[in-house]
C-alpha cells in the first residue's frame, strides 16, 4: 500500500494541477483524471472512482472522440468500479456489463 499510496498522491496532484491550469474540458486533464481514477481503482476505492468519472465521462467523447484510448479506458475503469463495488446493485452490474459490451465492439 505504501507505493500505491504514494502513486495516488502524485496522480491526485497532477489531476488537480491540470484541472486548475486547463479546466475540465482539456485532453491533458482527461488523461490525468483517468490515471487518478485507475490508481483509486487499484486501491479499491470504488465510490471515489465512480464520482470522479461520472463527471468526466460525458466530456471525454466531445473533447477526445468516442473511440479515443483515454475515453475507452475511462469507461472501462468506471464499469470495473461499478461491478467490483461490494455495494453494487443489480442495476450497477447491468450497467457495467452493457459498458463492457459496448467497449468490446469499439
PDB file of C-alpha atoms in Angstrom:
ATOM      1  CA  UNK A   1       0.000   0.000   0.000  1.00  0.00           C
ATOM      2  CA  UNK A   2       2.930   2.342   0.576  1.00  0.00           C
ATOM      3  CA  UNK A   3       3.904   2.704  -3.086  1.00  0.00           C
ATOM      4  CA  UNK A   4       0.295   2.788  -4.247  1.00  0.00           C
ATOM      5  CA  UNK A   5      -0.455   5.463  -1.677  1.00  0.00           C
ATOM      6  CA  UNK A   6       2.461   7.499  -2.962  1.00  0.00           C
ATOM      7  CA  UNK A   7       1.342   6.976  -6.548  1.00  0.00           C
ATOM      8  CA  UNK A   8      -2.177   8.055  -5.596  1.00  0.00           C
ATOM      9  CA  UNK A   9      -0.889  11.310  -4.113  1.00  0.00           C
ATOM     10  CA  UNK A  10       1.112  12.020  -7.258  1.00  0.00           C
ATOM     11  CA  UNK A  11      -1.830  11.226  -9.554  1.00  0.00           C
ATOM     12  CA  UNK A  12      -4.139  13.389  -7.444  1.00  0.00           C
ATOM     13  CA  UNK A  13      -1.673  16.290  -7.538  1.00  0.00           C
ATOM     14  CA  UNK A  14      -1.242  16.022 -11.309  1.00  0.00           C
ATOM     15  CA  UNK A  15      -5.013  15.900 -11.822  1.00  0.00           C
ATOM     16  CA  UNK A  16      -5.565  18.867  -9.510  1.00  0.00           C
ATOM     17  CA  UNK A  17      -2.866  20.871 -11.288  1.00  0.00           C
ATOM     18  CA  UNK A  18      -4.239  20.054 -14.751  1.00  0.00           C
ATOM     19  CA  UNK A  19      -7.744  20.955 -13.638  1.00  0.00           C
ATOM     20  CA  UNK A  20      -6.585  24.351 -12.357  1.00  0.00           C
ATOM     21  CA  UNK A  21      -4.360  25.020 -15.364  1.00  0.00           C
ATOM     22  CA  UNK A  22      -6.543  23.726 -18.212  1.00  0.00           C
ATOM     23  CA  UNK A  23     -10.060  23.233 -16.874  1.00  0.00           C
ATOM     24  CA  UNK A  24     -12.119  20.060 -17.103  1.00  0.00           C
ATOM     25  CA  UNK A  25     -12.542  20.096 -20.897  1.00  0.00           C
ATOM     26  CA  UNK A  26      -8.927  19.581 -21.915  1.00  0.00           C
ATOM     27  CA  UNK A  27      -7.200  16.425 -23.152  1.00  0.00           C
ATOM     28  CA  UNK A  28      -4.440  16.629 -20.523  1.00  0.00           C
ATOM     29  CA  UNK A  29      -6.988  16.932 -17.716  1.00  0.00           C
ATOM     30  CA  UNK A  30      -8.966  13.973 -19.037  1.00  0.00           C
ATOM     31  CA  UNK A  31      -5.825  11.836 -19.168  1.00  0.00           C
ATOM     32  CA  UNK A  32      -4.922  12.918 -15.628  1.00  0.00           C
ATOM     33  CA  UNK A  33      -8.372  12.099 -14.222  1.00  0.00           C
ATOM     34  CA  UNK A  34      -8.258   8.695 -15.921  1.00  0.00           C
ATOM     35  CA  UNK A  35      -4.864   7.931 -14.395  1.00  0.00           C
ATOM     36  CA  UNK A  36      -6.042   9.133 -10.985  1.00  0.00           C
ATOM     37  CA  UNK A  37      -9.215   7.011 -11.205  1.00  0.00           C
ATOM     38  CA  UNK A  38      -7.184   3.982 -12.277  1.00  0.00           C
ATOM     39  CA  UNK A  39      -4.987   4.354  -9.214  1.00  0.00           C
ATOM     40  CA  UNK A  40      -8.075   4.695  -6.984  1.00  0.00           C
ATOM     41  CA  UNK A  41      -9.464   1.540  -8.581  1.00  0.00           C
ATOM     42  CA  UNK A  42      -6.255  -0.338  -7.702  1.00  0.00           C
ATOM     43  CA  UNK A  43      -6.847   0.712  -4.095  1.00  0.00           C
ATOM     44  CA  UNK A  44     -10.472  -0.491  -4.314  1.00  0.00           C
ATOM     45  CA  UNK A  45     -11.859   2.998  -3.646  1.00  0.00           C
ATOM     46  CA  UNK A  46     -14.836   2.403  -5.890  1.00  0.00           C
ATOM     47  CA  UNK A  47     -17.028   5.265  -4.713  1.00  0.00           C
ATOM     48  CA  UNK A  48     -14.344   7.815  -5.493  1.00  0.00           C
ATOM     49  CA  UNK A  49     -13.742   6.295  -8.926  1.00  0.00           C
ATOM     50  CA  UNK A  50     -17.434   6.458  -9.780  1.00  0.00           C
ATOM     51  CA  UNK A  51     -17.777  10.017  -8.509  1.00  0.00           C
ATOM     52  CA  UNK A  52     -14.781  11.280 -10.496  1.00  0.00           C
ATOM     53  CA  UNK A  53     -15.656   9.527 -13.717  1.00  0.00           C
ATOM     54  CA  UNK A  54     -19.375  10.349 -13.697  1.00  0.00           C
ATOM     55  CA  UNK A  55     -18.315  13.950 -14.327  1.00  0.00           C
ATOM     56  CA  UNK A  56     -15.543  13.203 -16.824  1.00  0.00           C
ATOM     57  CA  UNK A  57     -17.162  10.519 -18.999  1.00  0.00           C
ATOM     58  CA  UNK A  58     -19.650  12.871 -20.711  1.00  0.00           C
ATOM     59  CA  UNK A  59     -16.821  15.311 -21.529  1.00  0.00           C
ATOM     60  CA  UNK A  60     -14.313  12.828 -22.956  1.00  0.00           C
ATOM     61  CA  UNK A  61     -16.089  11.930 -26.224  1.00  0.00           C
ATOM     62  CA  UNK A  62     -16.642  15.612 -27.036  1.00  0.00           C
ATOM     63  CA  UNK A  63     -13.020  16.540 -26.396  1.00  0.00           C
ATOM     64  CA  UNK A  64     -11.147  13.380 -27.390  1.00  0.00           C
ATOM     65  CA  UNK A  65     -13.558  11.427 -29.551  1.00  0.00           C
ATOM     66  CA  UNK A  66     -15.702   8.380 -28.895  1.00  0.00           C
ATOM     67  CA  UNK A  67     -13.004   5.843 -29.815  1.00  0.00           C
ATOM     68  CA  UNK A  68     -10.006   7.596 -28.250  1.00  0.00           C
ATOM     69  CA  UNK A  69      -7.959   5.324 -25.974  1.00  0.00           C
ATOM     70  CA  UNK A  70      -8.398   7.630 -22.964  1.00  0.00           C
ATOM     71  CA  UNK A  71     -12.176   7.738 -23.458  1.00  0.00           C
ATOM     72  CA  UNK A  72     -12.271   3.952 -23.677  1.00  0.00           C
ATOM     73  CA  UNK A  73     -10.019   3.438 -20.653  1.00  0.00           C
ATOM     74  CA  UNK A  74     -12.131   5.874 -18.647  1.00  0.00           C
ATOM     75  CA  UNK A  75     -15.327   3.992 -19.477  1.00  0.00           C
ATOM     76  CA  UNK A  76     -13.693   0.653 -18.681  1.00  0.00           C
ATOM     77  CA  UNK A  77     -12.437   1.924 -15.347  1.00  0.00           C
ATOM     78  CA  UNK A  78     -15.917   3.181 -14.480  1.00  0.00           C
ATOM     79  CA  UNK A  79     -17.511  -0.153 -15.414  1.00  0.00           C
ATOM     80  CA  UNK A  80     -14.915  -2.032 -13.368  1.00  0.00           C
ATOM     81  CA  UNK A  81     -15.697   0.154 -10.343  1.00  0.00           C
ATOM     82  CA  UNK A  82     -19.432  -0.409 -10.821  1.00  0.00           C
ATOM     83  CA  UNK A  83     -19.156  -4.202 -10.887  1.00  0.00           C
ATOM     84  CA  UNK A  84     -16.425  -4.534  -8.254  1.00  0.00           C
ATOM     85  CA  UNK A  85     -18.031  -2.390  -5.561  1.00  0.00           C
ATOM     86  CA  UNK A  86     -19.253  -4.692  -2.756  1.00  0.00           C
ATOM     87  CA  UNK A  87     -22.357  -2.493  -2.537  1.00  0.00           C
ATOM     88  CA  UNK A  88     -23.144  -2.836  -6.236  1.00  0.00           C
ATOM     89  CA  UNK A  89     -26.789  -3.169  -7.108  1.00  0.00           C
ATOM     90  CA  UNK A  90     -28.170  -5.319  -9.896  1.00  0.00           C
ATOM     91  CA  UNK A  91     -28.586  -2.134 -11.955  1.00  0.00           C
ATOM     92  CA  UNK A  92     -24.899  -1.286 -11.370  1.00  0.00           C
ATOM     93  CA  UNK A  93     -23.853  -4.713 -12.623  1.00  0.00           C
ATOM     94  CA  UNK A  94     -26.147  -4.416 -15.636  1.00  0.00           C
ATOM     95  CA  UNK A  95     -24.685  -1.005 -16.482  1.00  0.00           C
ATOM     96  CA  UNK A  96     -21.170  -2.426 -16.156  1.00  0.00           C
ATOM     97  CA  UNK A  97     -21.975  -5.359 -18.451  1.00  0.00           C
ATOM     98  CA  UNK A  98     -23.552  -3.044 -21.031  1.00  0.00           C
ATOM     99  CA  UNK A  99     -20.499  -0.788 -20.914  1.00  0.00           C
ATOM    100  CA  UNK A 100     -18.102  -3.711 -21.320  1.00  0.00           C
ATOM    101  CA  UNK A 101     -20.135  -4.984 -24.270  1.00  0.00           C
ATOM    102  CA  UNK A 102     -20.057  -1.541 -25.907  1.00  0.00           C
ATOM    103  CA  UNK A 103     -16.299  -1.316 -25.324  1.00  0.00           C
ATOM    104  CA  UNK A 104     -15.764  -4.713 -26.875  1.00  0.00           C
ATOM    105  CA  UNK A 105     -17.494  -3.547 -30.058  1.00  0.00           C
ATOM    106  CA  UNK A 106     -15.282  -0.450 -30.240  1.00  0.00           C
TER     107      UNK A 106
END
